[in-house]
mmCIF file of C-alpha atoms in Angstrom:
data_model
loop_
_atom_site.group_PDB
_atom_site.id
_atom_site.type_symbol
_atom_site.label_atom_id
_atom_site.label_comp_id
_atom_site.label_asym_id
_atom_site.label_seq_id
_atom_site.Cartn_x
_atom_site.Cartn_y
_atom_site.Cartn_z
ATOM 1 C CA UNK F 1 56.756 -146.833 -22.063
ATOM 2 C CA UNK F 2 53.253 -146.885 -22.246
ATOM 3 C CA UNK F 3 50.604 -149.644 -22.613
ATOM 4 C CA UNK F 4 48.406 -147.927 -24.420
ATOM 5 C CA UNK F 5 48.095 -144.944 -26.578
ATOM 6 C CA UNK F 6 44.414 -143.243 -26.829
ATOM 7 C CA UNK F 7 43.722 -140.950 -30.005
ATOM 8 C CA UNK F 8 41.983 -137.940 -29.066
ATOM 9 C CA UNK F 9 41.110 -135.889 -25.826
ATOM 10 C CA UNK F 10 37.521 -135.835 -26.441
ATOM 11 C CA UNK F 11 34.674 -137.341 -24.529
ATOM 12 C CA UNK F 12 35.369 -140.988 -25.638
ATOM 13 C CA UNK F 13 39.114 -140.835 -24.978
ATOM 14 C CA UNK F 14 38.826 -139.417 -21.869
ATOM 15 C CA UNK F 15 36.479 -142.088 -20.818
ATOM 16 C CA UNK F 16 38.935 -144.932 -22.126
ATOM 17 C CA UNK F 17 41.881 -142.785 -20.163
ATOM 18 C CA UNK F 18 39.618 -143.185 -17.084
ATOM 19 C CA UNK F 19 38.829 -146.681 -17.042
ATOM 20 C CA UNK F 20 42.857 -147.386 -17.771
ATOM 21 C CA UNK F 21 43.606 -145.397 -15.074
ATOM 22 C CA UNK F 22 41.196 -147.490 -12.774
ATOM 23 C CA UNK F 23 43.017 -150.416 -13.942
ATOM 24 C CA UNK F 24 46.489 -149.110 -13.418
ATOM 25 C CA UNK F 25 47.313 -149.414 -16.845
ATOM 26 C CA UNK F 26 49.935 -146.843 -18.240
ATOM 27 C CA UNK F 27 48.512 -144.944 -20.888
ATOM 28 C CA UNK F 28 48.940 -141.886 -22.893
ATOM 29 C CA UNK F 29 46.329 -139.428 -24.543
ATOM 30 C CA UNK F 30 47.072 -137.717 -27.925
ATOM 31 C CA UNK F 31 45.121 -134.619 -28.277
ATOM 32 C CA UNK F 32 45.624 -132.302 -31.408
ATOM 33 C CA UNK F 33 44.441 -129.590 -29.469
ATOM 34 C CA UNK F 34 46.085 -127.055 -26.636
ATOM 35 C CA UNK F 35 43.427 -127.979 -24.253
ATOM 36 C CA UNK F 36 41.542 -131.191 -23.324
ATOM 37 C CA UNK F 37 37.954 -130.685 -24.422
ATOM 38 C CA UNK F 38 39.112 -127.981 -26.760
ATOM 39 C CA UNK F 39 36.463 -129.072 -29.138
ATOM 40 C CA UNK F 40 33.435 -128.122 -26.776
ATOM 41 C CA UNK F 41 35.231 -124.678 -26.281
ATOM 42 C CA UNK F 42 35.195 -123.747 -29.864
ATOM 43 C CA UNK F 43 31.360 -124.451 -30.385
ATOM 44 C CA UNK F 44 29.052 -121.362 -30.507
ATOM 45 C CA UNK F 45 28.126 -119.989 -27.047
ATOM 46 C CA UNK F 46 24.527 -120.888 -27.116
ATOM 47 C CA UNK F 47 25.183 -124.210 -27.662
ATOM 48 C CA UNK F 48 22.946 -126.766 -25.384
ATOM 49 C CA UNK F 49 23.394 -130.524 -25.366
ATOM 50 C CA UNK F 50 20.244 -132.544 -26.339
ATOM 51 C CA UNK F 51 21.178 -135.518 -24.184
ATOM 52 C CA UNK F 52 20.222 -135.072 -20.363
ATOM 53 C CA UNK F 53 23.471 -134.789 -17.751
ATOM 54 C CA UNK F 54 22.837 -138.383 -16.694
ATOM 55 C CA UNK F 55 24.041 -139.380 -20.201
ATOM 56 C CA UNK F 56 26.430 -136.780 -21.065
ATOM 57 C CA UNK F 57 28.793 -137.043 -17.872
ATOM 58 C CA UNK F 58 31.885 -138.314 -17.934
ATOM 59 C CA UNK F 59 32.510 -141.516 -15.749
ATOM 60 C CA UNK F 60 33.565 -140.439 -12.560
ATOM 61 C CA UNK F 61 32.696 -136.855 -13.015
ATOM 62 C CA UNK F 62 28.955 -136.059 -12.900
ATOM 63 C CA UNK F 63 27.743 -132.937 -14.507
ATOM 64 C CA UNK F 64 26.369 -130.382 -11.820
ATOM 65 C CA UNK F 65 22.651 -129.718 -12.118
ATOM 66 C CA UNK F 66 19.637 -131.724 -12.815
ATOM 67 C CA UNK F 67 20.271 -135.198 -14.044
ATOM 68 C CA UNK F 68 17.049 -134.815 -16.694
ATOM 69 C CA UNK F 69 18.102 -131.240 -17.810
ATOM 70 C CA UNK F 70 20.337 -130.526 -20.585
ATOM 71 C CA UNK F 71 23.929 -129.234 -19.828
ATOM 72 C CA UNK F 72 25.275 -126.141 -21.917
ATOM 73 C CA UNK F 73 28.562 -126.499 -23.214
ATOM 74 C CA UNK F 74 30.202 -124.135 -20.963
ATOM 75 C CA UNK F 75 29.315 -126.787 -18.181
ATOM 76 C CA UNK F 76 31.129 -129.640 -20.204
ATOM 77 C CA UNK F 77 34.052 -127.640 -20.395
ATOM 78 C CA UNK F 78 34.593 -126.843 -16.753
ATOM 79 C CA UNK F 79 34.162 -130.564 -15.932
ATOM 80 C CA UNK F 80 37.017 -131.635 -18.475
ATOM 81 C CA UNK F 81 39.530 -129.153 -17.644
ATOM 82 C CA UNK F 82 41.031 -130.701 -14.354
ATOM 83 C CA UNK F 83 40.427 -134.262 -15.543
ATOM 84 C CA UNK F 84 41.887 -137.085 -13.254
ATOM 85 C CA UNK F 85 45.378 -135.939 -13.651
ATOM 86 C CA UNK F 86 46.018 -137.952 -16.660
ATOM 87 C CA UNK F 87 48.997 -138.099 -18.972
ATOM 88 C CA UNK F 88 48.008 -135.939 -22.234
ATOM 89 C CA UNK F 89 50.208 -134.965 -25.024
ATOM 90 C CA UNK F 90 48.619 -131.818 -26.319
ATOM 91 C CA UNK F 91 49.349 -130.190 -29.541
ATOM 92 C CA UNK F 92 49.947 -133.488 -31.208
ATOM 93 C CA UNK F 93 50.346 -133.801 -34.908
#
């Protein structure tokens, strides 16, 4: 039995999962896609975020490079793939 269900494995859902794990809570992330961070993979190839890395990073996972630089979508995808060994139910719905 899970204490909490988190809807969505995007940036907000993964951030919530990070803090739940830090507090030793039982939780499950429900993701409609086949992969965590799938929404980033499906964006156009030349996408660059408009917020600096220091604000675009996930808790506990800083994006590589200059903190004031703008990350690409691919750098974001590479970071969310090996995510903190959280329990995620993929292809939900």
